[in-house]
PDB file of C-alpha atoms in Angstrom:
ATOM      1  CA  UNK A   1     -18.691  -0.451  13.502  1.00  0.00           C
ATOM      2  CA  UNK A   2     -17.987  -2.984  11.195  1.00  0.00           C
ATOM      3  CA  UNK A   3     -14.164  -2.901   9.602  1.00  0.00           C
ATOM      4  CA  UNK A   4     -13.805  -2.914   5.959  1.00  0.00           C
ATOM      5  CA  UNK A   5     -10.656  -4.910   4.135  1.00  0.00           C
ATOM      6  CA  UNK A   6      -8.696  -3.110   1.809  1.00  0.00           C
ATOM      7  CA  UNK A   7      -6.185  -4.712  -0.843  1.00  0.00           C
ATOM      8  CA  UNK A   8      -3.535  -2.055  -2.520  1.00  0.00           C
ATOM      9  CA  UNK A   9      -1.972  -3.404  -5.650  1.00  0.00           C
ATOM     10  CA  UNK A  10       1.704  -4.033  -5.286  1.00  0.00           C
ATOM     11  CA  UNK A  11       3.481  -2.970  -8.501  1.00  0.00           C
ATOM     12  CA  UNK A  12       5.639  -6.441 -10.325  1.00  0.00           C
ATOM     13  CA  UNK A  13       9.135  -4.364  -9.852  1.00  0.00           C
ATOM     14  CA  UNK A  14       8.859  -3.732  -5.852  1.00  0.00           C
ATOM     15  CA  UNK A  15       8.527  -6.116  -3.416  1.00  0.00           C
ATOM     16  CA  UNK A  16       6.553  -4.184  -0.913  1.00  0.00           C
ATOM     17  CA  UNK A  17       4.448  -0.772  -1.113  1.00  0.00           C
ATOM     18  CA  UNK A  18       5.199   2.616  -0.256  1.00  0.00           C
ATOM     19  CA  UNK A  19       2.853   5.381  -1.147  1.00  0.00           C
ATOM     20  CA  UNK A  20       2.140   9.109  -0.097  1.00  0.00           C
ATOM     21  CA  UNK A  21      -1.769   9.875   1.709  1.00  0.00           C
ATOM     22  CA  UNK A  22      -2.488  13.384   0.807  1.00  0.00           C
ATOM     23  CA  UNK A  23      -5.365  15.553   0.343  1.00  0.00           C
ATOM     24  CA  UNK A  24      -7.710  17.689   2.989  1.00  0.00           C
ATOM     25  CA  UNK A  25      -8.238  14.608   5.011  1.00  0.00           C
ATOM     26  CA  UNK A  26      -7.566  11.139   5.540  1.00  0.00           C
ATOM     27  CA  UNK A  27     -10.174   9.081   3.892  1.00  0.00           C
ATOM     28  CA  UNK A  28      -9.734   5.589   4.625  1.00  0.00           C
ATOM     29  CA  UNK A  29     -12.660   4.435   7.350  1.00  0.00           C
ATOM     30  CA  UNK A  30     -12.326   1.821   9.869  1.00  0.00           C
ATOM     31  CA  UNK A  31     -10.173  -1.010   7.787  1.00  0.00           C
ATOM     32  CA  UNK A  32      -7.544  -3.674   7.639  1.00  0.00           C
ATOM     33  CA  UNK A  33      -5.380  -5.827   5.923  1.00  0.00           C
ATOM     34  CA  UNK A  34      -2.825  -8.803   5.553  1.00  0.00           C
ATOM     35  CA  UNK A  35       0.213  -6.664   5.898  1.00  0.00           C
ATOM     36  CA  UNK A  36       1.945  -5.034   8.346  1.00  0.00           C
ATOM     37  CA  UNK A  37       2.250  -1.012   8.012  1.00  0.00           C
ATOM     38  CA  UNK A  38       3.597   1.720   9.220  1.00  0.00           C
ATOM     39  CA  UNK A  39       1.670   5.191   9.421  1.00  0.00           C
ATOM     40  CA  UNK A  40       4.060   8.484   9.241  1.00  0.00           C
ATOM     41  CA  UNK A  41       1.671  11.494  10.336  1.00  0.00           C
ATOM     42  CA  UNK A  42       3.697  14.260   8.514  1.00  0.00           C
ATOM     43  CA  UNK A  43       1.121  16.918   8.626  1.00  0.00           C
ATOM     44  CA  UNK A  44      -2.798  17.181  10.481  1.00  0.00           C
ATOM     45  CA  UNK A  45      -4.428  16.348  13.635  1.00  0.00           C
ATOM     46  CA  UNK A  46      -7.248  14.202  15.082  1.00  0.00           C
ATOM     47  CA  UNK A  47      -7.887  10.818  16.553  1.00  0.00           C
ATOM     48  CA  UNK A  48      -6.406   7.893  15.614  1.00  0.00           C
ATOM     49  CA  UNK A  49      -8.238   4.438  16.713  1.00  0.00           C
ATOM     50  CA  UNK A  50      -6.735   1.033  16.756  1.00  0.00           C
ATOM     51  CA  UNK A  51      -8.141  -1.940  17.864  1.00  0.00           C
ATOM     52  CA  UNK A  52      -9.756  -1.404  21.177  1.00  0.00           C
ATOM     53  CA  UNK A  53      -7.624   1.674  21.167  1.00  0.00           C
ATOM     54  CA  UNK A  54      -8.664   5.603  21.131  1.00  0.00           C
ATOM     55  CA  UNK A  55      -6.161   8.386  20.981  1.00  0.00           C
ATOM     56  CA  UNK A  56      -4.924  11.154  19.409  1.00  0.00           C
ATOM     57  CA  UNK A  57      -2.681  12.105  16.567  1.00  0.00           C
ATOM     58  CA  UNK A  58      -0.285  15.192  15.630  1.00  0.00           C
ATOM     59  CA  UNK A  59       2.051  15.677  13.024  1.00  0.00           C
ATOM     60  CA  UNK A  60       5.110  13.236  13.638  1.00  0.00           C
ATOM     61  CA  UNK A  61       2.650  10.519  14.709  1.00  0.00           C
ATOM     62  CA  UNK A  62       4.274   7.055  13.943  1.00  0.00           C
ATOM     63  CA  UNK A  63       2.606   3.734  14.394  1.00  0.00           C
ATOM     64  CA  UNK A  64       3.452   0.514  13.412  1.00  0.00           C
ATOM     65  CA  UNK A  65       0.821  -2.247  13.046  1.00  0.00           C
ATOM     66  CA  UNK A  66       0.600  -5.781  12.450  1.00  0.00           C
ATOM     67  CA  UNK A  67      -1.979  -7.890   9.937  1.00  0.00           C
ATOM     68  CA  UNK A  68      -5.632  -7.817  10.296  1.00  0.00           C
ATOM     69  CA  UNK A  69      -5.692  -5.378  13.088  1.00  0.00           C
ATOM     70  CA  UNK A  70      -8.620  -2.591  12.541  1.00  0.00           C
ATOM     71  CA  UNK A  71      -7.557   0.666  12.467  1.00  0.00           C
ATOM     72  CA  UNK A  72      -8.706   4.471  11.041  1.00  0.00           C
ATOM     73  CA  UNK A  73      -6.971   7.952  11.165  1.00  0.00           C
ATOM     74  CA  UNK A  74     -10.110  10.609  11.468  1.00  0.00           C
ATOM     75  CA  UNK A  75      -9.579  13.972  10.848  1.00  0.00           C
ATOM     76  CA  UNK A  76     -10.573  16.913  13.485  1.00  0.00           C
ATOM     77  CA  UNK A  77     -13.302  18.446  12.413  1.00  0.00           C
ATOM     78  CA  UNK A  78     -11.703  21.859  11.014  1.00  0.00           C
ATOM     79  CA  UNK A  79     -10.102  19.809   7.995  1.00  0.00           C
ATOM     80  CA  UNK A  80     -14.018  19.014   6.972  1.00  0.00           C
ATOM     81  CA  UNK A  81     -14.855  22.220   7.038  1.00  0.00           C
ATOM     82  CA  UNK A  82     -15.203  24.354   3.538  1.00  0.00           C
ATOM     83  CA  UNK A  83     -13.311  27.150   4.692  1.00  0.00           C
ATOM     84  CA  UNK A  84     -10.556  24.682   5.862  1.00  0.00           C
ATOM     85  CA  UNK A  85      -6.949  25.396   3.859  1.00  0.00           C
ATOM     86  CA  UNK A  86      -5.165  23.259   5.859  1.00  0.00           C
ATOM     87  CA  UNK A  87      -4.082  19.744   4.164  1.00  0.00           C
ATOM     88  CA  UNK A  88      -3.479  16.153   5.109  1.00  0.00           C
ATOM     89  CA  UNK A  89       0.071  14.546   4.305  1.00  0.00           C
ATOM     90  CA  UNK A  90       1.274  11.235   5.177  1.00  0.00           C
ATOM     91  CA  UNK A  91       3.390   8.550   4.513  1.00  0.00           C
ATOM     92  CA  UNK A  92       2.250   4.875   4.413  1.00  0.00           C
ATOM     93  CA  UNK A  93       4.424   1.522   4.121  1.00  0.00           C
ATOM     94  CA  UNK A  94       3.039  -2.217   3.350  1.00  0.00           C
ATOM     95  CA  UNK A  95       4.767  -5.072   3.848  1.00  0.00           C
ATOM     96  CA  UNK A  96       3.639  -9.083   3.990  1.00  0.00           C
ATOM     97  CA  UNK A  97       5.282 -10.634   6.679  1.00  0.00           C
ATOM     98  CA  UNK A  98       6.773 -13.236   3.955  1.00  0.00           C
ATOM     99  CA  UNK A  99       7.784 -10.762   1.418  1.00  0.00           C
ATOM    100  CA  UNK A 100      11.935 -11.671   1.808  1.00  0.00           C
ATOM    101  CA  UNK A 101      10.249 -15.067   2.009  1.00  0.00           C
ATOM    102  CA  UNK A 102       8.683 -17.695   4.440  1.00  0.00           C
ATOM    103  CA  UNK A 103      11.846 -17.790   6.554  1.00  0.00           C
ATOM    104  CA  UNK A 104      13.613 -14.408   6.545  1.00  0.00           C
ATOM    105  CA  UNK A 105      11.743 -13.701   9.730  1.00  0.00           C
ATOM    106  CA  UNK A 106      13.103 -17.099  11.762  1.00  0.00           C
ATOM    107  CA  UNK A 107      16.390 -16.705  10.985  1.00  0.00           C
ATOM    108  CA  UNK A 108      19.125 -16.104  13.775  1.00  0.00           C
ATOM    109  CA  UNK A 109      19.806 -12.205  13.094  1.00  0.00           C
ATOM    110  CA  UNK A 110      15.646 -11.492  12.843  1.00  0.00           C
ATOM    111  CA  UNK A 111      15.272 -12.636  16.754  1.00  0.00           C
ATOM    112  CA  UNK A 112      14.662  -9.223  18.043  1.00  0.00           C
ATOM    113  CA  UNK A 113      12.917  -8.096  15.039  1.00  0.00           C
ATOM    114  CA  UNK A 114      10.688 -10.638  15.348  1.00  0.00           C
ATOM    115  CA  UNK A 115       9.348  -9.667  18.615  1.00  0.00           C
ATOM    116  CA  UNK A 116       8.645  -6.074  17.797  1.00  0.00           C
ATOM    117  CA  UNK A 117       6.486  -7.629  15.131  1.00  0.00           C
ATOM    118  CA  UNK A 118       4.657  -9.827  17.210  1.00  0.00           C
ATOM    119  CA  UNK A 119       3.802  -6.654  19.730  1.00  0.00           C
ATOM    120  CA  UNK A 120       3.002  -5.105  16.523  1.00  0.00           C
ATOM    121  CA  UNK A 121      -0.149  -6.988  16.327  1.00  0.00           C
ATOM    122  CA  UNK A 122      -1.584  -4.376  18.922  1.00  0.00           C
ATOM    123  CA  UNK A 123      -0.031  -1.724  17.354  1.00  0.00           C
ATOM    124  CA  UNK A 124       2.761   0.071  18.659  1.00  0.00           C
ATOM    125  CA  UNK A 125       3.401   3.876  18.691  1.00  0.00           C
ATOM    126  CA  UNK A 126       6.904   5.128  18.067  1.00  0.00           C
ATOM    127  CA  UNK A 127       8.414   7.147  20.144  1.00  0.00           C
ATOM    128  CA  UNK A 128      11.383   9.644  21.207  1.00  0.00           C
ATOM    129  CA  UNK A 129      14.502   9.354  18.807  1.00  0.00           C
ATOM    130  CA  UNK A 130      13.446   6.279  17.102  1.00  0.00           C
ATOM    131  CA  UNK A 131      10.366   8.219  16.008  1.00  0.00           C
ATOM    132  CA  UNK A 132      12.654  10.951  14.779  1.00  0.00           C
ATOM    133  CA  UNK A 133      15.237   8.483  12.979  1.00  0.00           C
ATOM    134  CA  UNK A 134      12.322   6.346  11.276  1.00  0.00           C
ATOM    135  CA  UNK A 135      10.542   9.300  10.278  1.00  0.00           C
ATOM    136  CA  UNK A 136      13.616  10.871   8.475  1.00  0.00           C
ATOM    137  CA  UNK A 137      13.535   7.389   6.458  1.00  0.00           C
ATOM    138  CA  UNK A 138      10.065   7.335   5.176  1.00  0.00           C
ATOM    139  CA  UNK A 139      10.091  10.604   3.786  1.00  0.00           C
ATOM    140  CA  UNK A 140      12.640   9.578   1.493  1.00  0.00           C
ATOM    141  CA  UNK A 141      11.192   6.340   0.870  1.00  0.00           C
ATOM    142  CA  UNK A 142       8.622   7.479  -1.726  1.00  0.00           C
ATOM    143  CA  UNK A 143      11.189   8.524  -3.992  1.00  0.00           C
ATOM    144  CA  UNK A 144      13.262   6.065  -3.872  1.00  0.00           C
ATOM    145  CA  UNK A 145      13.125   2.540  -5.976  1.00  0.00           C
ATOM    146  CA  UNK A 146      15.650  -0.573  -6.215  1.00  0.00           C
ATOM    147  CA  UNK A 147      17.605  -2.327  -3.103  1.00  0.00           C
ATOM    148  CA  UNK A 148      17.889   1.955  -2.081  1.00  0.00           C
ATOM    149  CA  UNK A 149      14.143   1.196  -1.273  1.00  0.00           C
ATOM    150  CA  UNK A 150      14.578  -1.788   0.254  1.00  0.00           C
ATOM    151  CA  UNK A 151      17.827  -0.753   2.346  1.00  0.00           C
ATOM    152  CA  UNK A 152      15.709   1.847   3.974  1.00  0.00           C
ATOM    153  CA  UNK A 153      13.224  -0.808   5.172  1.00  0.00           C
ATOM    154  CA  UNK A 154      16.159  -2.905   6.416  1.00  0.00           C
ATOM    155  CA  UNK A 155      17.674   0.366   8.074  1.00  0.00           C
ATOM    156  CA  UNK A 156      14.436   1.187   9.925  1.00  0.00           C
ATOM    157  CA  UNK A 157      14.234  -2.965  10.570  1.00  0.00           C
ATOM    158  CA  UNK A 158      17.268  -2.631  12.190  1.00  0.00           C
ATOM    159  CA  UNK A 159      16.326   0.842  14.394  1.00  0.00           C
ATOM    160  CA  UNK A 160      13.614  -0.552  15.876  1.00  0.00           C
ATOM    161  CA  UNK A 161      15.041  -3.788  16.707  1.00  0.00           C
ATOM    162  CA  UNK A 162      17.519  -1.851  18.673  1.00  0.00           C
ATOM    163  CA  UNK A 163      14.950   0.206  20.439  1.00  0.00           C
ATOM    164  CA  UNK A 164      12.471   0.141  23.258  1.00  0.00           C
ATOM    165  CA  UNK A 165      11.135   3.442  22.725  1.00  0.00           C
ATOM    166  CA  UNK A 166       7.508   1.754  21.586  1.00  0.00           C
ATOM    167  CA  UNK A 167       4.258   1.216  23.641  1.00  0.00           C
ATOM    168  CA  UNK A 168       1.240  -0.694  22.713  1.00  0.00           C
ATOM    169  CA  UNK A 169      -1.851   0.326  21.724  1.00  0.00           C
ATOM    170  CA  UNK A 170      -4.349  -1.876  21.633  1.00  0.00           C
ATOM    171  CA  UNK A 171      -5.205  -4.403  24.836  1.00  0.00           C
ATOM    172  CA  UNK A 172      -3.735  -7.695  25.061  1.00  0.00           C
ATOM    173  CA  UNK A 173      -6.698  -9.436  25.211  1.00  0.00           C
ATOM    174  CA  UNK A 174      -8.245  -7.665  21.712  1.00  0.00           C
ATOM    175  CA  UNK A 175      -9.561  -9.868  19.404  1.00  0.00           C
ATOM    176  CA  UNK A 176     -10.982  -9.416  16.172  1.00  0.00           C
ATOM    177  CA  UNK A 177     -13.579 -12.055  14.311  1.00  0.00           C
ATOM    178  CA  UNK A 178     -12.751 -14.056  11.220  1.00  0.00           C
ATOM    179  CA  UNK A 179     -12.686 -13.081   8.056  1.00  0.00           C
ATOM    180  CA  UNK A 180     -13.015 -16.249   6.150  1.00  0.00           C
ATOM    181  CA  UNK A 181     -15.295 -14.672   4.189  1.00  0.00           C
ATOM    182  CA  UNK A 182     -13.724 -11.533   2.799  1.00  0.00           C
ATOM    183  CA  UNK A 183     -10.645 -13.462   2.324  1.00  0.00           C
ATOM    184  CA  UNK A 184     -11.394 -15.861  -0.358  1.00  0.00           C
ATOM    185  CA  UNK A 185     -13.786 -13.306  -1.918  1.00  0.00           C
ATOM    186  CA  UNK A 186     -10.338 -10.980  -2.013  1.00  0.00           C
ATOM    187  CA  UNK A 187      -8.773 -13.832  -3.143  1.00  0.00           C
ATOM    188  CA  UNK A 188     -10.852 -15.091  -6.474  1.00  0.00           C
ATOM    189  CA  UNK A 189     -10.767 -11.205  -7.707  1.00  0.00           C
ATOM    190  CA  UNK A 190      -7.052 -10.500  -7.022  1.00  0.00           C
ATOM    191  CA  UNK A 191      -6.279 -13.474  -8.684  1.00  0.00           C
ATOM    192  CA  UNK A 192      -8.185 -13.554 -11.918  1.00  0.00           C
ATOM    193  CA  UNK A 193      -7.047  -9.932 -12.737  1.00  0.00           C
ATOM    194  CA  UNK A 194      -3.551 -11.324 -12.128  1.00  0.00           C
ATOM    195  CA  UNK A 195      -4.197 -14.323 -14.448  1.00  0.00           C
ATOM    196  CA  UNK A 196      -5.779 -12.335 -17.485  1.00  0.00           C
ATOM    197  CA  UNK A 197      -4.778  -8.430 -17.051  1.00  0.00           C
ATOM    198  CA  UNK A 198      -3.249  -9.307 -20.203  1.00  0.00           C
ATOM    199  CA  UNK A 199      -6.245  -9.763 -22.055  1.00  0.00           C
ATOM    200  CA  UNK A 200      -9.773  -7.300 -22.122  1.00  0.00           C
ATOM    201  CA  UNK A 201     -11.090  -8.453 -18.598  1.00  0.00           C
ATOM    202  CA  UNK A 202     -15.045  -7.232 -18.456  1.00  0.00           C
ATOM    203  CA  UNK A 203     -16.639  -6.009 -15.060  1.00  0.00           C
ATOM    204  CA  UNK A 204     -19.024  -8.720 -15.459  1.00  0.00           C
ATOM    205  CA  UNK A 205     -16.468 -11.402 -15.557  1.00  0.00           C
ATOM    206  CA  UNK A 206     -15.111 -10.757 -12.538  1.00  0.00           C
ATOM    207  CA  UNK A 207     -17.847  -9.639 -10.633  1.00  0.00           C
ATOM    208  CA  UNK A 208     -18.962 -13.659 -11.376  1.00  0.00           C
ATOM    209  CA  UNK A 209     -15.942 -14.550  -9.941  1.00  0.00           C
ATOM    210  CA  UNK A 210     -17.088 -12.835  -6.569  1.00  0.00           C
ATOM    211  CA  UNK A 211     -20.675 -13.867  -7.301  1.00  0.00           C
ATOM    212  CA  UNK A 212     -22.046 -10.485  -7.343  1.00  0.00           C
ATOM    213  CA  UNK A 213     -23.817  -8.307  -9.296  1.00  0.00           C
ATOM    214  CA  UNK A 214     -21.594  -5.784 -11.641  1.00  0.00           C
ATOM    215  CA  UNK A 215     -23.220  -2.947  -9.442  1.00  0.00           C
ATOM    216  CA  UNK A 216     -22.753  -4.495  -6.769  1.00  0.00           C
ATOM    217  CA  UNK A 217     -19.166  -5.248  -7.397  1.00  0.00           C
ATOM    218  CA  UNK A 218     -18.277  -1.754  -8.644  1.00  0.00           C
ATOM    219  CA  UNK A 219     -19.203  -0.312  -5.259  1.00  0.00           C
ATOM    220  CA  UNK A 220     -17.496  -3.398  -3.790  1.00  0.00           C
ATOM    221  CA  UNK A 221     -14.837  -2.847  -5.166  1.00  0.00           C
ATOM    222  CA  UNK A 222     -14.149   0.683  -4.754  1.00  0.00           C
ATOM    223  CA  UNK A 223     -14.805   0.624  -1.138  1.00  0.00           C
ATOM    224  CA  UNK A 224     -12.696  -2.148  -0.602  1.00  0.00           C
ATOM    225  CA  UNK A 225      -9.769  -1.500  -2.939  1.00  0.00           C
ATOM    226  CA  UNK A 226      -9.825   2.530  -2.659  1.00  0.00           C
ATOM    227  CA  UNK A 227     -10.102   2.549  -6.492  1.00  0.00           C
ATOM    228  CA  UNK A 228     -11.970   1.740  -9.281  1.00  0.00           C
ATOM    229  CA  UNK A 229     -11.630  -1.767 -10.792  1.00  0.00           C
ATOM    230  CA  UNK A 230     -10.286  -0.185 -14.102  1.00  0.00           C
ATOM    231  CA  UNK A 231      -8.069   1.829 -12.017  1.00  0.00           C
ATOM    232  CA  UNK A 232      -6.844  -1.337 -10.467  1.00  0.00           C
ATOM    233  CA  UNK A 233      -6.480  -3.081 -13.687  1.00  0.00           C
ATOM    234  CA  UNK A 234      -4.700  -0.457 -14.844  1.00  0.00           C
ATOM    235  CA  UNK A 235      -2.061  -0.441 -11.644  1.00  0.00           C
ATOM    236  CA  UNK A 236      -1.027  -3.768 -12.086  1.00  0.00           C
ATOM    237  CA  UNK A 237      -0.780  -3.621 -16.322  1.00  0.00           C
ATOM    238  CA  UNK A 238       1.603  -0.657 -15.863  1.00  0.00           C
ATOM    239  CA  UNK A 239       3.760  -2.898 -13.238  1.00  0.00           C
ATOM    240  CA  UNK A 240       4.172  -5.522 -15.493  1.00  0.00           C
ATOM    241  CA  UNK A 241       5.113  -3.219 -17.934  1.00  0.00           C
ATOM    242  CA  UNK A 242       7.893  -1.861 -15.727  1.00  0.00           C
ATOM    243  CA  UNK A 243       9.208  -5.184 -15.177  1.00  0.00           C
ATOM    244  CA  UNK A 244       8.982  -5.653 -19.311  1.00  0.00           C
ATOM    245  CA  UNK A 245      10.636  -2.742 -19.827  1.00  0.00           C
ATOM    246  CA  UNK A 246      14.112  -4.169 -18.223  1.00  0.00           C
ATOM    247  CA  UNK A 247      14.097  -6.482 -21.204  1.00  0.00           C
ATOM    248  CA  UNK A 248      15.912  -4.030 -24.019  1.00  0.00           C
ATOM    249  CA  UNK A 249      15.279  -6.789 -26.565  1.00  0.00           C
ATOM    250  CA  UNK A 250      11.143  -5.778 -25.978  1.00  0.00           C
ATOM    251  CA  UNK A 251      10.055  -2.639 -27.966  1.00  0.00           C
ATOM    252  CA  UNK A 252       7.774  -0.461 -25.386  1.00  0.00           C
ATOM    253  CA  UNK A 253       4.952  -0.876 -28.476  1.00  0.00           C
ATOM    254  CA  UNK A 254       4.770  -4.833 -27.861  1.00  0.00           C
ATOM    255  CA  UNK A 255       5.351  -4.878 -24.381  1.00  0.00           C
ATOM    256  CA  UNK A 256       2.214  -2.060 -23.942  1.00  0.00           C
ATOM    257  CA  UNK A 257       0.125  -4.614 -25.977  1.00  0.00           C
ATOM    258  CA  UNK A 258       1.517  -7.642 -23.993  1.00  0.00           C
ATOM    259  CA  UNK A 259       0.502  -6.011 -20.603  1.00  0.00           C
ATOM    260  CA  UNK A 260      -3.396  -5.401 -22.447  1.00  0.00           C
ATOM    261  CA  UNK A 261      -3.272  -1.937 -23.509  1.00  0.00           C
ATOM    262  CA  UNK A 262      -5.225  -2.048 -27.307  1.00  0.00           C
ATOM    263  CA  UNK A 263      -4.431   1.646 -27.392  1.00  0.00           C
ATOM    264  CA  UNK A 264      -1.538   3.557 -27.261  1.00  0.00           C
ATOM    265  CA  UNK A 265      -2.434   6.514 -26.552  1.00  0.00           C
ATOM    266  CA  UNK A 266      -4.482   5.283 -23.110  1.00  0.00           C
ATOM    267  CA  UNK A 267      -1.447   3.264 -22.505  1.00  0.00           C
ATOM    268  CA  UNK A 268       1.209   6.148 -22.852  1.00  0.00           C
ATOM    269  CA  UNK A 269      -1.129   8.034 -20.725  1.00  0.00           C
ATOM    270  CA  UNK A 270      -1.808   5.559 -17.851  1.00  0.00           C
ATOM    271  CA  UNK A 271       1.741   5.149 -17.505  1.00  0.00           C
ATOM    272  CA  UNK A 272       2.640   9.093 -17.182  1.00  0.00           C
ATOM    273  CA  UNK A 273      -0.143   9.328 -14.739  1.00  0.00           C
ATOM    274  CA  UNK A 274       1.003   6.490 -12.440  1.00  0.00           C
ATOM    275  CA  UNK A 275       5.292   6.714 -12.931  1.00  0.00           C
ATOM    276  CA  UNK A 276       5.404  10.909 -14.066  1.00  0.00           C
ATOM    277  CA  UNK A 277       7.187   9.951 -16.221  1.00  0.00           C
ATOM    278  CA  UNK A 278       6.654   8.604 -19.985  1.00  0.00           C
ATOM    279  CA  UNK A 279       8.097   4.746 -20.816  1.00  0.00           C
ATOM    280  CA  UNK A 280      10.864   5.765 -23.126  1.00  0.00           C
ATOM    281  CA  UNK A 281      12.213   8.094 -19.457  1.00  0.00           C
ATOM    282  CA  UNK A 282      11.214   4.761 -17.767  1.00  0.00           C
ATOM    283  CA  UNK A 283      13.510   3.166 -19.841  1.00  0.00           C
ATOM    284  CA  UNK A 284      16.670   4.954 -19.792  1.00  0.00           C
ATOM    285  CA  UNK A 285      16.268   5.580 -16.119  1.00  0.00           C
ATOM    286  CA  UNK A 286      16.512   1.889 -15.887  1.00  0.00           C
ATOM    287  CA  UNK A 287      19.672   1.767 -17.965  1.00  0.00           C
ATOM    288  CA  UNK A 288      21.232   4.919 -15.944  1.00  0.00           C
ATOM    289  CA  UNK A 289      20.854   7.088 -18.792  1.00  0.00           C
ATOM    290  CA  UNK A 290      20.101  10.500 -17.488  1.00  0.00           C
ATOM    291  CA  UNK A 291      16.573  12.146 -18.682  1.00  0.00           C
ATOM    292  CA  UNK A 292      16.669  15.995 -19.946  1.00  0.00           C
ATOM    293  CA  UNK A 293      13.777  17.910 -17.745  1.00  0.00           C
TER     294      UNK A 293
END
């Protein structure tokens, strides 16, 4: 079974990613990526394969794992079924390991962080009160933006650095082949949208910047990226915009036509669909004003 890459886009204003997986099941199939996540099981059942490791999952299920290491959640089959009304909830969290920067992880204080990190490249499952204490943190993480967002990471840093209530998953000796390949293909895409998102990008464009054909690279990308490209696009306009918005001197009118939205109305819409909110709220929740609902 070959693993698939996947590449979520991180918004301008947060250093990391945090997102809710809900629906009737999991969807993602056998994957990885650069960063290091951790997997909150809040509701749903099945088996849960990483690496060279098969097991199962319940609800509380916690694992942490480290870059590049295959993994999938799969459903039992009652949650396929049509009949089925029970749902699939749970919380995800992304993190490069130089996202405080290239040394935050070799400094003095990091030591015993560091090794649960390195173990984490087999994947550890959480157990016993650290489960419980972690979990308690990501469910509030989703809601939660600023340094609250990142003191909870620090907080649950700091939990299981203290802990030894862990065990691996996968076997030492696992190893998984290059990806030379898939990287710098991930690479020229990721970075061309992030060069001219604030201009109309066609598909064609940068489907020649993976050498592919535009049909090719639609399916491409959606497999790969979970999304469509204009989906994508559309992620990372709206989290410049956020990061424009901070600037009161910048009317939400130029900024929306800075970040490459031609059209208003698509642009007030795309934002209210990805913040639930509109970008005047957006606004005065940055400058602590409080929003009438």
């Amino acid at each position: 079974m070959k693993a698939v890459e996947y590449r979520l886009p991180k918004e301008f204003d947060k250093s990391f990613i945090v997102f809710k997986e809900q629906g009737l099941y999991f969807p993602c199939p056998w994957h990885y990526h650069p960063e290091y996540e951790f997997v909150l099981v809040n509701k749903s059942s099945g088996r849960r394969m990483v690496g060279d490791h098969i097991g199962t999952f319940v609800e509380g299920d916690l694992v942490l794992m480290g870059p590049s290491l295959p993994h999938v959640w799969v459903n039992d089959q009652k949650y396929f079924e049509k009949e089925n009304t029970e749902t699939a909830d749970a919380v995800v969290v992304h993190f490069l390991k130089d996202f405080l920067g290239e040394n935050f992880f070799n400094l003095p204080e990091s030591g015993p962080l560091k090794k649960i990190l390195n173990l984490s490249n087999r994947g550890l499952v959480i157990l016993g009160h650290t489960r419980y204490r972690i979990a308690k943190i990501m469910n509030d993480m989703p809601s939660q933006n600023g340094l609250k967002r990142l003191s909870s990471l620090f907080e649950i840093f700091d939990i299981l650095a203290n802990s030894s209530e862990y065990e691996p998953l996968a076997s030492p000796s696992y190893m998984e082949n290059t990806r030379d390949m898939y990287s710098d293909r991930f690479s020229k895409i990721t970075e061309y949208i992030l060069r001219n998102f604030h201009r109309d990008i066609t598909l064609k464009e940068v489907a020649d910047q993976a050498n592919m054909a535009t049909t090719t690279f639609c399916n491409f990308f959606k497999e790969h990226f979970r999304m469509t490209f204009v989906e994508y696009l559309n992620a990372i306009r709206i989290g410049h915009v956020c990061k424009l918005l901070a600037d009161k001197d910048k009317t939400i009118i130029s900024v929306a036509y800075e970040c490459g939205f031609n059209n208003l109305a698509n642009f007030n819409r795309q934002f209210k669909r990805l913040k639930d909110m509109t970008p005047k709220e957006y606004r005065k929740a940055l400058e602590g004003e409080p929003m009438m609902v």
